PDB file of C-alpha atoms in Angstrom:
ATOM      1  CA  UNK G1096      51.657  63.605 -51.378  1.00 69.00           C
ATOM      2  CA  UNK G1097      48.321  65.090 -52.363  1.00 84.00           C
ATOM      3  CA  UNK G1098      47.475  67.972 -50.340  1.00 92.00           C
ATOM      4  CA  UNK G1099      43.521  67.651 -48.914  1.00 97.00           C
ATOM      5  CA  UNK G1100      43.396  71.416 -48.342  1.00 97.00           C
ATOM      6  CA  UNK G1101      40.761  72.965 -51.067  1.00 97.00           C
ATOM      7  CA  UNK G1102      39.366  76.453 -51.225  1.00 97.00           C
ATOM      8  CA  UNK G1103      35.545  76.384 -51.219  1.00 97.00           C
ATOM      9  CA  UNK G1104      35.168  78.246 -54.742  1.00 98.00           C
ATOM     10  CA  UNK G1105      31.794  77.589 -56.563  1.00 98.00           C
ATOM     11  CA  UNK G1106      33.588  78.768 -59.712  1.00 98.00           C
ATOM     12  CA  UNK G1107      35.574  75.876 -59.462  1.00 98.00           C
ATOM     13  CA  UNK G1108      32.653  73.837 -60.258  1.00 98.00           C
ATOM     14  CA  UNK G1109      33.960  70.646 -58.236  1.00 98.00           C
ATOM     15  CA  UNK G1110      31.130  68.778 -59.421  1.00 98.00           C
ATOM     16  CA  UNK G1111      30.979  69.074 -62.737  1.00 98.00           C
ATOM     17  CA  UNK G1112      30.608  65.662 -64.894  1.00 98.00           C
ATOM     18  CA  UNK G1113      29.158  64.390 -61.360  1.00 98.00           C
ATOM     19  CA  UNK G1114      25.418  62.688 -62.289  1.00 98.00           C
ATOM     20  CA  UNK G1115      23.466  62.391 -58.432  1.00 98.00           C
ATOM     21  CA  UNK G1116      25.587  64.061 -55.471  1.00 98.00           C
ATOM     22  CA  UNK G1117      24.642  62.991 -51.871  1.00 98.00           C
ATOM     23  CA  UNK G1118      25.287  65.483 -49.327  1.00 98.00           C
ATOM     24  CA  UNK G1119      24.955  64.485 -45.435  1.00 98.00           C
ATOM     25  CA  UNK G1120      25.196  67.825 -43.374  1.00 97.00           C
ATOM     26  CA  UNK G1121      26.336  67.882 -39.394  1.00 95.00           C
ATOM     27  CA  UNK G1122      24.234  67.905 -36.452  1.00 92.00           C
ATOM     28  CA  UNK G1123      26.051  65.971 -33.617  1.00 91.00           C
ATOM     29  CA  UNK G1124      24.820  62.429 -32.416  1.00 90.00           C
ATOM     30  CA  UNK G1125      20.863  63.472 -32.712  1.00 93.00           C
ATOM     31  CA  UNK G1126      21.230  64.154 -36.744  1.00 95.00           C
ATOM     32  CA  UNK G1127      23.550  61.079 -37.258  1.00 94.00           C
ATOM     33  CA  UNK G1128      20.461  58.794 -35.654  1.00 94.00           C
ATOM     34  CA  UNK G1129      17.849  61.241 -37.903  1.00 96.00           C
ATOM     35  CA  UNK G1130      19.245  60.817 -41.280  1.00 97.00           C
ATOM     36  CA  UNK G1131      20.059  56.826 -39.938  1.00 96.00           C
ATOM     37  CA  UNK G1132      16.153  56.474 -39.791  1.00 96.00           C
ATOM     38  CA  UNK G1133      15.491  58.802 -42.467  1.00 97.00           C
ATOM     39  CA  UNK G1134      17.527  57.021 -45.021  1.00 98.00           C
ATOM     40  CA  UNK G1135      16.600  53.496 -43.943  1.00 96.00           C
ATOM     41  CA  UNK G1136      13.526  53.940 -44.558  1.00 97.00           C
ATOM     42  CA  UNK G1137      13.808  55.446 -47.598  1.00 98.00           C
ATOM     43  CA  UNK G1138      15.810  51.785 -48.443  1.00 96.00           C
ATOM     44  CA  UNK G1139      12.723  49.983 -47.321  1.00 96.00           C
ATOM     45  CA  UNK G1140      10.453  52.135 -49.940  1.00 97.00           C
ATOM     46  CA  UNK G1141      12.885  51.074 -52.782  1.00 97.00           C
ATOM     47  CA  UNK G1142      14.379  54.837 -53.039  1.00 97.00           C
ATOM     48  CA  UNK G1143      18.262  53.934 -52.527  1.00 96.00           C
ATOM     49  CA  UNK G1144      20.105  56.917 -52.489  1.00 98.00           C
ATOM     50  CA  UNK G1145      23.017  55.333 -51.600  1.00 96.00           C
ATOM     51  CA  UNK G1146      23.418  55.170 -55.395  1.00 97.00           C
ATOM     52  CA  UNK G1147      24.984  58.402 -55.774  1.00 98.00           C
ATOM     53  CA  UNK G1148      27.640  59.272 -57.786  1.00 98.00           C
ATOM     54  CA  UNK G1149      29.334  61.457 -55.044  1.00 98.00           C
ATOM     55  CA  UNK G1150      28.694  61.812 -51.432  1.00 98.00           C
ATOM     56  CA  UNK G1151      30.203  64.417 -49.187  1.00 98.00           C
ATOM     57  CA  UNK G1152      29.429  63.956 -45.333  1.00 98.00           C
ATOM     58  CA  UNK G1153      30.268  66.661 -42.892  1.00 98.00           C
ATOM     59  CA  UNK G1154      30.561  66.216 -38.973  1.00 96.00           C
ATOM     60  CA  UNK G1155      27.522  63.584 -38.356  1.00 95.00           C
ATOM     61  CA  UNK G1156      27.210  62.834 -42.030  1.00 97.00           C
ATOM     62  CA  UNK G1157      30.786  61.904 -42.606  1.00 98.00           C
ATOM     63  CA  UNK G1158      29.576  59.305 -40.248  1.00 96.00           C
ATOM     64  CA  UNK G1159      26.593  58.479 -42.223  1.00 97.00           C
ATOM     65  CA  UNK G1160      27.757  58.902 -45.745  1.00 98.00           C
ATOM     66  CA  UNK G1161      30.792  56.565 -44.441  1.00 97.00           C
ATOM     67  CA  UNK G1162      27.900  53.999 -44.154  1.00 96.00           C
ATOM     68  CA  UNK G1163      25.991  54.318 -47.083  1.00 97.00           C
ATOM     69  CA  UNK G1164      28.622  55.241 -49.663  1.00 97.00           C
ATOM     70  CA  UNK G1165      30.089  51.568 -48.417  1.00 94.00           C
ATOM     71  CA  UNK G1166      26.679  50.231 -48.714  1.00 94.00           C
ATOM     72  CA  UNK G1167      26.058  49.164 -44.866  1.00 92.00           C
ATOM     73  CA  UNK G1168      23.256  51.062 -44.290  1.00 93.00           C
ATOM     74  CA  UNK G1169      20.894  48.263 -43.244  1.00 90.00           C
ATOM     75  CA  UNK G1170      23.855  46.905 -40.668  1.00 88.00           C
ATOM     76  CA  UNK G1171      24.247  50.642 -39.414  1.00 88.00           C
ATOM     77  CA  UNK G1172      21.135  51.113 -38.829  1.00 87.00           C
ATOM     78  CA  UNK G1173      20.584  47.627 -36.579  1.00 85.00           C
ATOM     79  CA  UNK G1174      23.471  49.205 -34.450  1.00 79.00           C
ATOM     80  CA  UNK G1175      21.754  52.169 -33.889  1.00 81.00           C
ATOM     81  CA  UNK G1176      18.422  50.705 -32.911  1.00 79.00           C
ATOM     82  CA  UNK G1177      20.634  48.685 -30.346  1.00 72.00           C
ATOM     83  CA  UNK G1178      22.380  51.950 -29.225  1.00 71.00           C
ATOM     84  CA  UNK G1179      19.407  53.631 -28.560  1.00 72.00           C
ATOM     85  CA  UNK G1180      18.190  51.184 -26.214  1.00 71.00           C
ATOM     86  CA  UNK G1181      21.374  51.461 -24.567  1.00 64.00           C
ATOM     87  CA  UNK G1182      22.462  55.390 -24.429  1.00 57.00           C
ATOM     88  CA  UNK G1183      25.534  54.533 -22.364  1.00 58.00           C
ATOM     89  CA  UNK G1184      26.860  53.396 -25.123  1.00 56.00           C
ATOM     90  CA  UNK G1185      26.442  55.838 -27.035  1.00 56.00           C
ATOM     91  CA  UNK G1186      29.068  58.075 -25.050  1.00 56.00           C
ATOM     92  CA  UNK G1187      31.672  56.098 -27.524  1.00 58.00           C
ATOM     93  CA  UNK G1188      30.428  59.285 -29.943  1.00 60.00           C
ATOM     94  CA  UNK G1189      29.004  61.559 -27.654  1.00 63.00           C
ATOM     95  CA  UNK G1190      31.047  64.186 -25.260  1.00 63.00           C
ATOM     96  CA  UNK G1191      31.579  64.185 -21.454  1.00 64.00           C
ATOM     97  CA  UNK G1192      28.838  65.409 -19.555  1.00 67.00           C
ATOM     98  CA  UNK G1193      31.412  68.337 -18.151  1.00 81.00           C
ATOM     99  CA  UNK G1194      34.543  70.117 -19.514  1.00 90.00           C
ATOM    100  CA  UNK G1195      37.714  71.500 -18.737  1.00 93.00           C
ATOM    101  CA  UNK G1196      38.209  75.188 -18.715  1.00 96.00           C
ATOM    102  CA  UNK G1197      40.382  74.860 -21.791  1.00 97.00           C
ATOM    103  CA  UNK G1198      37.389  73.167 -23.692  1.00 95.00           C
ATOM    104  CA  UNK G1199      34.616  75.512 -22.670  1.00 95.00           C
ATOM    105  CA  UNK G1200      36.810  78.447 -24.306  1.00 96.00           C
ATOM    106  CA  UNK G1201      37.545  76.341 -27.273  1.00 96.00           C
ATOM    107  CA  UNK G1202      33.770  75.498 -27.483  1.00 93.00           C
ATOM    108  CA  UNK G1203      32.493  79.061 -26.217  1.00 93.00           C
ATOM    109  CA  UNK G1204      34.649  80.671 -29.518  1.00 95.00           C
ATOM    110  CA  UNK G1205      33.508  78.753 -32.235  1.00 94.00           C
ATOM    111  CA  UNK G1206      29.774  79.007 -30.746  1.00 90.00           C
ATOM    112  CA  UNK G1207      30.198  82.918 -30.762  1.00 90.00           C
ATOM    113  CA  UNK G1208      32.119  83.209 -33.754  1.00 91.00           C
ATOM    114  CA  UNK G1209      30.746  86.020 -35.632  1.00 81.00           C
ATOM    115  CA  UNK G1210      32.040  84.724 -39.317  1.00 85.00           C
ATOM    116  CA  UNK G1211      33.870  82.333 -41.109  1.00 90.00           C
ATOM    117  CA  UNK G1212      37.330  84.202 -42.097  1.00 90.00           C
ATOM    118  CA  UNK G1213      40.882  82.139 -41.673  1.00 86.00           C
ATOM    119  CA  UNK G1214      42.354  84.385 -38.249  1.00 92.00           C
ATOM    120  CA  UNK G1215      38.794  83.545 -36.815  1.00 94.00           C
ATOM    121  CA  UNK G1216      39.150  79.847 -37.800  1.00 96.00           C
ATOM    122  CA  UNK G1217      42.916  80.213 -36.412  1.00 96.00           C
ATOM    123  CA  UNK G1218      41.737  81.367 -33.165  1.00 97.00           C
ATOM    124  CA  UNK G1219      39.005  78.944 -32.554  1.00 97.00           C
ATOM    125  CA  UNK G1220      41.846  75.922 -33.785  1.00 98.00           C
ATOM    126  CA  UNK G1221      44.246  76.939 -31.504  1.00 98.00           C
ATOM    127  CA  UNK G1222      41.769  76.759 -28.775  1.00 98.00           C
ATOM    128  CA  UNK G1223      41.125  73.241 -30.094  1.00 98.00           C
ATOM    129  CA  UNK G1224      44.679  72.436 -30.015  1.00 98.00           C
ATOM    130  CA  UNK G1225      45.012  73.085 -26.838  1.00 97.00           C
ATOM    131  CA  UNK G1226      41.964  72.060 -25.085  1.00 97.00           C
ATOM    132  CA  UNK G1227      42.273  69.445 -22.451  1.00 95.00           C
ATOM    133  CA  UNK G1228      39.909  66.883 -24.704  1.00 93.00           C
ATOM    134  CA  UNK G1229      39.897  63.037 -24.785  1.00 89.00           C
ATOM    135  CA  UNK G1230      43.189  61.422 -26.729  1.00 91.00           C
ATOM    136  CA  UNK G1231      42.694  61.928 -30.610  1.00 92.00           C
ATOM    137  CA  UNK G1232      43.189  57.616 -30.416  1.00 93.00           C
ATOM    138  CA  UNK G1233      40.145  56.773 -28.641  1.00 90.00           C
ATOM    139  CA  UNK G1234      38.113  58.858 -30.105  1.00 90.00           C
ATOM    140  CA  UNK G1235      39.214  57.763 -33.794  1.00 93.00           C
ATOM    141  CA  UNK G1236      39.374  53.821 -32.221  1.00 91.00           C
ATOM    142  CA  UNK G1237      35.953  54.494 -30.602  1.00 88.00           C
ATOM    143  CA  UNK G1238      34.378  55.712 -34.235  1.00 90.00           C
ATOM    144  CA  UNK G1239      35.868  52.484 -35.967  1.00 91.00           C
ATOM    145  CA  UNK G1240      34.110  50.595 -33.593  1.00 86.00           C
ATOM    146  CA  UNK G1241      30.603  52.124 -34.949  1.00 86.00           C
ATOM    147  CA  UNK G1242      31.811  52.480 -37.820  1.00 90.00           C
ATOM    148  CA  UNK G1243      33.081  48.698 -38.376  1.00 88.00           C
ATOM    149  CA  UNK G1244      35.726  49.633 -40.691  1.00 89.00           C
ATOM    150  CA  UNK G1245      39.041  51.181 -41.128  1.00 84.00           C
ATOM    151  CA  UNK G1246      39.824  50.830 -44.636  1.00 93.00           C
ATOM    152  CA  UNK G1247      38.319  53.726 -47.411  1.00 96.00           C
ATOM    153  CA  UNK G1248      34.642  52.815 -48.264  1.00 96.00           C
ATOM    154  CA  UNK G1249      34.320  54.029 -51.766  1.00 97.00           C
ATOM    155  CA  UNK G1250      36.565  56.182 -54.054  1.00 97.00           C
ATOM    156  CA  UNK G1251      32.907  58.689 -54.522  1.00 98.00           C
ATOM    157  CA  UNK G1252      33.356  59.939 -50.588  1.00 98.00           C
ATOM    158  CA  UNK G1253      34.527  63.070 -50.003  1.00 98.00           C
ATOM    159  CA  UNK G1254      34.517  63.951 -45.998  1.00 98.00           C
ATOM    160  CA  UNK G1255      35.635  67.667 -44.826  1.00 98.00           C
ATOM    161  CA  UNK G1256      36.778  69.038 -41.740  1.00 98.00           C
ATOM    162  CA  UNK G1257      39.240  72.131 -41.060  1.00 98.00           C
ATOM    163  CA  UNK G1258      42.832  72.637 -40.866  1.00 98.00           C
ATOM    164  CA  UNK G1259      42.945  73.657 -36.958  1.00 98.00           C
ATOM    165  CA  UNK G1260      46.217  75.619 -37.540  1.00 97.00           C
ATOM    166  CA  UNK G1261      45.554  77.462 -41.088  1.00 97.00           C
ATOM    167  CA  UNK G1262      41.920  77.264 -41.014  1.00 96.00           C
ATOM    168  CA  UNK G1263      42.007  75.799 -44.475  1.00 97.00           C
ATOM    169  CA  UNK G1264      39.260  73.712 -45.874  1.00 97.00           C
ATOM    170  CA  UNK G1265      40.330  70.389 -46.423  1.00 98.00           C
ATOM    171  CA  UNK G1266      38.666  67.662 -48.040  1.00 98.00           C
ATOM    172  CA  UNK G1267      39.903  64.033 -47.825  1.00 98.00           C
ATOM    173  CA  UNK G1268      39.077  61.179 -50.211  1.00 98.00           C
ATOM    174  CA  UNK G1269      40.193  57.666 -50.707  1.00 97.00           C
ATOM    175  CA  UNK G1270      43.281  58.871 -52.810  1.00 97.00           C
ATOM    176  CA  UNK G1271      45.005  60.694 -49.393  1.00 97.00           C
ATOM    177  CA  UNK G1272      45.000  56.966 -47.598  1.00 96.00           C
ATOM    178  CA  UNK G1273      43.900  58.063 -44.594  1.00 97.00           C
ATOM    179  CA  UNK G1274      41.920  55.819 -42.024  1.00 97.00           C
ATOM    180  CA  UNK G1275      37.759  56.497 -42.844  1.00 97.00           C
ATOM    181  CA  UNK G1276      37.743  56.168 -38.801  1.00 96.00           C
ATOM    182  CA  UNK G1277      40.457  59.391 -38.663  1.00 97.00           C
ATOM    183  CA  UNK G1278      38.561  61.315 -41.459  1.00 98.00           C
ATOM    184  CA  UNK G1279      35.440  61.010 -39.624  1.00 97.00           C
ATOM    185  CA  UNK G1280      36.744  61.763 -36.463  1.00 96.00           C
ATOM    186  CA  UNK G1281      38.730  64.727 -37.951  1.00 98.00           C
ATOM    187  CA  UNK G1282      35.597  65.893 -39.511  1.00 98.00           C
ATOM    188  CA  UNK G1283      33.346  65.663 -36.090  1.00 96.00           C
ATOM    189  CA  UNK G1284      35.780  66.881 -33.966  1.00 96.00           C
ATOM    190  CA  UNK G1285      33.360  69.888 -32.294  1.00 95.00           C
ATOM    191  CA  UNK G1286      36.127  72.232 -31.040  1.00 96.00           C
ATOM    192  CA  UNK G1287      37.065  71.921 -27.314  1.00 95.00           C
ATOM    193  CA  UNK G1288      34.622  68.594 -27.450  1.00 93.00           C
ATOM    194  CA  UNK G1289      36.802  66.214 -29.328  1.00 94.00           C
ATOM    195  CA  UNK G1290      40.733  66.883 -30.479  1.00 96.00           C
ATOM    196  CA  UNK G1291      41.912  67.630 -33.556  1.00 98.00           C
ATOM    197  CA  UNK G1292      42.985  64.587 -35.549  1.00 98.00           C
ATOM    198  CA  UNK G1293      45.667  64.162 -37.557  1.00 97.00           C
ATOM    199  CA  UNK G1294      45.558  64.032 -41.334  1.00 98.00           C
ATOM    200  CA  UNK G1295      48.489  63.805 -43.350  1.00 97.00           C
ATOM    201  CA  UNK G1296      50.832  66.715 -41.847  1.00 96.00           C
ATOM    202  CA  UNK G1297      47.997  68.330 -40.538  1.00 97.00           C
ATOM    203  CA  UNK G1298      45.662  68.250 -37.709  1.00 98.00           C
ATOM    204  CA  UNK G1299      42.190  69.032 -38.705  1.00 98.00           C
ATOM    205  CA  UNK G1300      38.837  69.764 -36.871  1.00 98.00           C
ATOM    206  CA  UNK G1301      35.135  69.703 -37.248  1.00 97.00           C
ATOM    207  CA  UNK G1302      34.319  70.272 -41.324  1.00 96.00           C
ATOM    208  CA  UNK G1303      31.401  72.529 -39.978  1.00 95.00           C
ATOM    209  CA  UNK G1304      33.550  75.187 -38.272  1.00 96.00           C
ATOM    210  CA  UNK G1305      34.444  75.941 -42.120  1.00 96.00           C
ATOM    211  CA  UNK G1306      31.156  78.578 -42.629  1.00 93.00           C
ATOM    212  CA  UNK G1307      28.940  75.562 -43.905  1.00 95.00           C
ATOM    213  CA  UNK G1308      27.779  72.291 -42.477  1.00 94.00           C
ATOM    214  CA  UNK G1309      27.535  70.859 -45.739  1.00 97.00           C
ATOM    215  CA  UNK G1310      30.526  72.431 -48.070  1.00 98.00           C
ATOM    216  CA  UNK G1311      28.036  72.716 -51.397  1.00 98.00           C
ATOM    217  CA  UNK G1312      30.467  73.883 -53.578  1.00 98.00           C
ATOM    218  CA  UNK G1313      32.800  69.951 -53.675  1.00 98.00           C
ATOM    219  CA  UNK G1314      29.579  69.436 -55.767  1.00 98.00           C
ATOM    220  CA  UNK G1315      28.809  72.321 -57.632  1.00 98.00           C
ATOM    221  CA  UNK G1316      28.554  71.923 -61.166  1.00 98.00           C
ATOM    222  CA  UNK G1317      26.465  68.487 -60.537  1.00 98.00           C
ATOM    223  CA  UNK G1318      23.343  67.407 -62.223  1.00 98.00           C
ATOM    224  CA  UNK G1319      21.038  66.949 -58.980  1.00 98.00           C
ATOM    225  CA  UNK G1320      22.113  66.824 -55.669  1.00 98.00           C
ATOM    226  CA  UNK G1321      20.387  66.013 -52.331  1.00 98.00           C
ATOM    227  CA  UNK G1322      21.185  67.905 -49.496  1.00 98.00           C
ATOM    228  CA  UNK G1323      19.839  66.790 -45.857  1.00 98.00           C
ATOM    229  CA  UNK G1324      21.094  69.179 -43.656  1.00 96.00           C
ATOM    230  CA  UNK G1325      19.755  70.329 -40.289  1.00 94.00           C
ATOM    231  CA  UNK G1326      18.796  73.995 -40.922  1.00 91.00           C
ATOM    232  CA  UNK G1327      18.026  75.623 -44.495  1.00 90.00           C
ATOM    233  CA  UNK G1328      19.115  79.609 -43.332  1.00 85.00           C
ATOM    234  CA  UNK G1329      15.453  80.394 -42.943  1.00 83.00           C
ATOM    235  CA  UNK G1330      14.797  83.129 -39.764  1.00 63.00           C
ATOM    236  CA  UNK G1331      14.087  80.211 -37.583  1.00 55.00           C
ATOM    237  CA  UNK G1332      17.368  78.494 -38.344  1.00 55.00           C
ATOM    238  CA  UNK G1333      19.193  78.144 -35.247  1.00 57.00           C
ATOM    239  CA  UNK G1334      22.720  80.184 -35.564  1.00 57.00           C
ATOM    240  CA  UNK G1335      25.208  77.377 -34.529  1.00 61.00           C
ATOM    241  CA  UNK G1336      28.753  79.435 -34.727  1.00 72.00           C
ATOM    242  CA  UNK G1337      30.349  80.413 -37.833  1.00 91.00           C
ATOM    243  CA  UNK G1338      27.265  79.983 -40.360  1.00 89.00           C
ATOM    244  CA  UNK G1339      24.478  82.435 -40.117  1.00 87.00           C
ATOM    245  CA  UNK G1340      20.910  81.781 -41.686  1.00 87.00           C
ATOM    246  CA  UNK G1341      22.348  84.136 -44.443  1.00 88.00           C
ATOM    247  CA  UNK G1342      25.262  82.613 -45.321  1.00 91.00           C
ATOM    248  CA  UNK G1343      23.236  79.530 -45.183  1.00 92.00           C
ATOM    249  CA  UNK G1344      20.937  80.583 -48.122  1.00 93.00           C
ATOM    250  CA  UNK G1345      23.884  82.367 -50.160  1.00 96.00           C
ATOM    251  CA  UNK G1346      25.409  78.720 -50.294  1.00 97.00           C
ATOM    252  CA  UNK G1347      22.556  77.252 -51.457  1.00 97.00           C
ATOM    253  CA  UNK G1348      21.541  80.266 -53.861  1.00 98.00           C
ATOM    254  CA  UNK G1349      25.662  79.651 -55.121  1.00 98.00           C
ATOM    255  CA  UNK G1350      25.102  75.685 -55.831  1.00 98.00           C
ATOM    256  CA  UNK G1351      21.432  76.703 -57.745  1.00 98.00           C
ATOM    257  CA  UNK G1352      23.606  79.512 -60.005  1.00 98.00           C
ATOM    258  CA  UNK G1353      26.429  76.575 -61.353  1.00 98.00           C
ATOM    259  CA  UNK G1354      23.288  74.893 -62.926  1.00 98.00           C
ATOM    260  CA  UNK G1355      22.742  72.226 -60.194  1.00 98.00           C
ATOM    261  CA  UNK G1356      19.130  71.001 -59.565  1.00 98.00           C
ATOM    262  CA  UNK G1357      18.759  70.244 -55.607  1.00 98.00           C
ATOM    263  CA  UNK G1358      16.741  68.848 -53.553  1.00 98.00           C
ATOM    264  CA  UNK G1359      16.932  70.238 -49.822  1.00 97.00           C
ATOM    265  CA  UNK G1360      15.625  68.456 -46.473  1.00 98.00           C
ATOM    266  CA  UNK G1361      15.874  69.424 -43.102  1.00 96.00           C
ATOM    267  CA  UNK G1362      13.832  67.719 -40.460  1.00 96.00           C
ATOM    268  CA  UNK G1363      10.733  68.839 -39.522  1.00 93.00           C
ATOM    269  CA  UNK G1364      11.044  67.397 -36.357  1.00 85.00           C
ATOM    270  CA  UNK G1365      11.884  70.185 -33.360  1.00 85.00           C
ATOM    271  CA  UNK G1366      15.664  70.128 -33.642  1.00 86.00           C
ATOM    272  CA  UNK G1367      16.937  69.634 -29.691  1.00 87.00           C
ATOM    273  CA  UNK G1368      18.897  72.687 -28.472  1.00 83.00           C
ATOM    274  CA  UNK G1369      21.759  69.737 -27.218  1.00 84.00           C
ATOM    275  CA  UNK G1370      22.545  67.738 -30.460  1.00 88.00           C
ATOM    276  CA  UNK G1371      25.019  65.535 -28.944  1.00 83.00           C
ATOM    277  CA  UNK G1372      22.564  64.498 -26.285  1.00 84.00           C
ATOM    278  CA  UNK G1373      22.975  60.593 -26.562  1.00 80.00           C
ATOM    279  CA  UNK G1374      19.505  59.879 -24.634  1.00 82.00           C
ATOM    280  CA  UNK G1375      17.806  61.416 -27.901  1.00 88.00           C
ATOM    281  CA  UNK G1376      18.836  59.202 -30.483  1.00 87.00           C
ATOM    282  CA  UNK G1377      15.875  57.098 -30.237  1.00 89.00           C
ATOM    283  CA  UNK G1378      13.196  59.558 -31.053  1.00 92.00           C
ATOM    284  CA  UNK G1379      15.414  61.421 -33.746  1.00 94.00           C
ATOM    285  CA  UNK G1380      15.569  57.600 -35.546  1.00 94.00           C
ATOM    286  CA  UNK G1381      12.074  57.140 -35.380  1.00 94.00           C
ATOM    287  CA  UNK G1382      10.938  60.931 -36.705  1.00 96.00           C
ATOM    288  CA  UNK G1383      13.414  60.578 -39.324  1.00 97.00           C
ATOM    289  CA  UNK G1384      11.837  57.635 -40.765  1.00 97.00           C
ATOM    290  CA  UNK G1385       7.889  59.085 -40.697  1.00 97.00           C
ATOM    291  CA  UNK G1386       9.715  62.111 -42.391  1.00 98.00           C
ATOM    292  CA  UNK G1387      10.518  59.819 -45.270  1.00 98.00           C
ATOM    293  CA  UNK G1388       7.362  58.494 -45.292  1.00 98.00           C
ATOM    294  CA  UNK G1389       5.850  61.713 -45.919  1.00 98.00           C
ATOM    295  CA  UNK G1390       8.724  63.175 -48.175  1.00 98.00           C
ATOM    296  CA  UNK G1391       8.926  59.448 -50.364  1.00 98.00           C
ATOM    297  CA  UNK G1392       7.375  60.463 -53.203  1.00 98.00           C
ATOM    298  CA  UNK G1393       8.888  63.846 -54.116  1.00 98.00           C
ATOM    299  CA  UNK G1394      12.655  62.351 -53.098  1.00 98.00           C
ATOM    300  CA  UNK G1395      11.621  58.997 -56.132  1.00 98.00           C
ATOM    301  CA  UNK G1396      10.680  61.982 -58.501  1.00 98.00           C
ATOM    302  CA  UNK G1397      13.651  64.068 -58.016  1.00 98.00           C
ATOM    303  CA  UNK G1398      16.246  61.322 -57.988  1.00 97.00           C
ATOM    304  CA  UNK G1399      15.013  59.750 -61.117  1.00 90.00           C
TER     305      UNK G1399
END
């Protein structure tokens, strides 16, 4: 069995011999229906970055890159616009409008972690483990239902999440065999929000409780790589557990130093204090898609 535990290490150079990387950050159900918007559009103005030679999608964009790297984009997106328009629905992603005791500590620790190291990512998985959430099944059968498929989309997907036990890194990829509906679940399950799934002999959480909500180092070492993630670690950057605006521009700063050229966008739309606010999705669609508007020309430049 091949382990999917992998020690972020920019040294490693993960990405080396890798042309174009992709990399889809996490921002609950508001980013998934941003970068939805913000990539169809792109489509529409003939700049396909679904195209890349590696995509690695964390929390929302494991949902996202599932979609693209399996070249559904255009169906996606249709769903979405008939989501919106029906928020209800959206609760099949989104989390119950109260919690348990047990998931308000679960959710209160990783939202006050003050760094990234494994006994602090032990501490906030345990919580996870044992917070009264809904069944890991539904919420992996509710994300095959948006996602409209079970099987692997492509072997250039990488998805993360976190070991909830070890606090590992893990990254999972077609050759594991895993469900894409368990990795994406595993890798948007917001501690004491959504349970840890399981993967292989593990059960694994949210990929942004790692330090990082977009894990630069699986493609350091890359020729280019785009990176749409929700905050860039400038002093306006909303702290969102264990990342800080500084470790957020040391990651970046480490991906530049392996030779990489990247291309970073965050929206510059107002991101909503309640990310996984379903009622949202609508407007985050529609400013993602003027963003690409504006941004269309620099993005066909850089991905040449």
């Amino acid at each position: 069995m091949i382990d999917v535990a992998l020690p972020r290490d920019f040294d490693a150079r993960y990405g080396a011999g890798v042309d174009r990387a992709l990399v889809l950050g996490g921002g609950g159900v508001w980013f998934v229906a941003w970068q939805t918007g913000f990539l169809r559009r792109l489509g529409e103005l003939d700049i396909h970055l679904g195209n890349a030679d590696r995509f690695v999608g964390t929390s929302a964009g494991s949902i996202v890159a599932s979609i693209v790297s399996g070249e559904r984009l255009a169906g996606f997106a249709r769903t979405v616009d008939l989501l919106t328009k029906a928020p209800k629905v959206l609760d099949l992603i989104a989390p119950a409008a109260t919690f348990e005791p047990s998931q308000q500590r679960a959710l209160d620790l990783f939202r006050q972690a003050l760094g990234n190291d494994e006994a602090t990512l032990r501490r906030i998985g345990y919580a996870a483990l044992a917070a009264q959430t809904p069944s890991r099944e539904s919420t992996a059968r509710n994300l095959a239902l948006i996602l409209r498929m079970r099987r692997w989309p492509s072997s250039r997907l990488h998805i993360t999440c976190v070991d909830a036990y070890t606090g590992e890194r893990c990254v999972v990829t077609a050759q594991h065999g895993v469900p894409i509906n368990r990795a994406a679940a595993a890798s948007s399950a917001v501690p004491g929000i959504f349970a840890p799934q399981q993967i292989l002999d593990r059960r694994c959480m949210d990929g942004g409780v790692a330090g990082t909500g977009v894990h630069l180092d699986v493609v350091a070492g890359a020729r280019k790589a785009v990176i749409i993630s929700l905050v860039d670690g400038s002093e306006q950057s909303l702290q969102w557990g264990t990342a800080t605006p500084a470790s957020i521009r040391q990651e970046y700063d480490d991906l530049l130093a392996t030779g990489t050229e990247a291309l970073r966008i965050i929206p510059d739309a107002t991101v909503p204090e309640d990310v996984m606010n379903p009622a949202l999705a609508a407007a985050a669609v529609n400013h993602g898609a003027r963003q690409a508007e504006r941004m269309a020309g620099a993005i066909r430049s850089f991905w040449a």
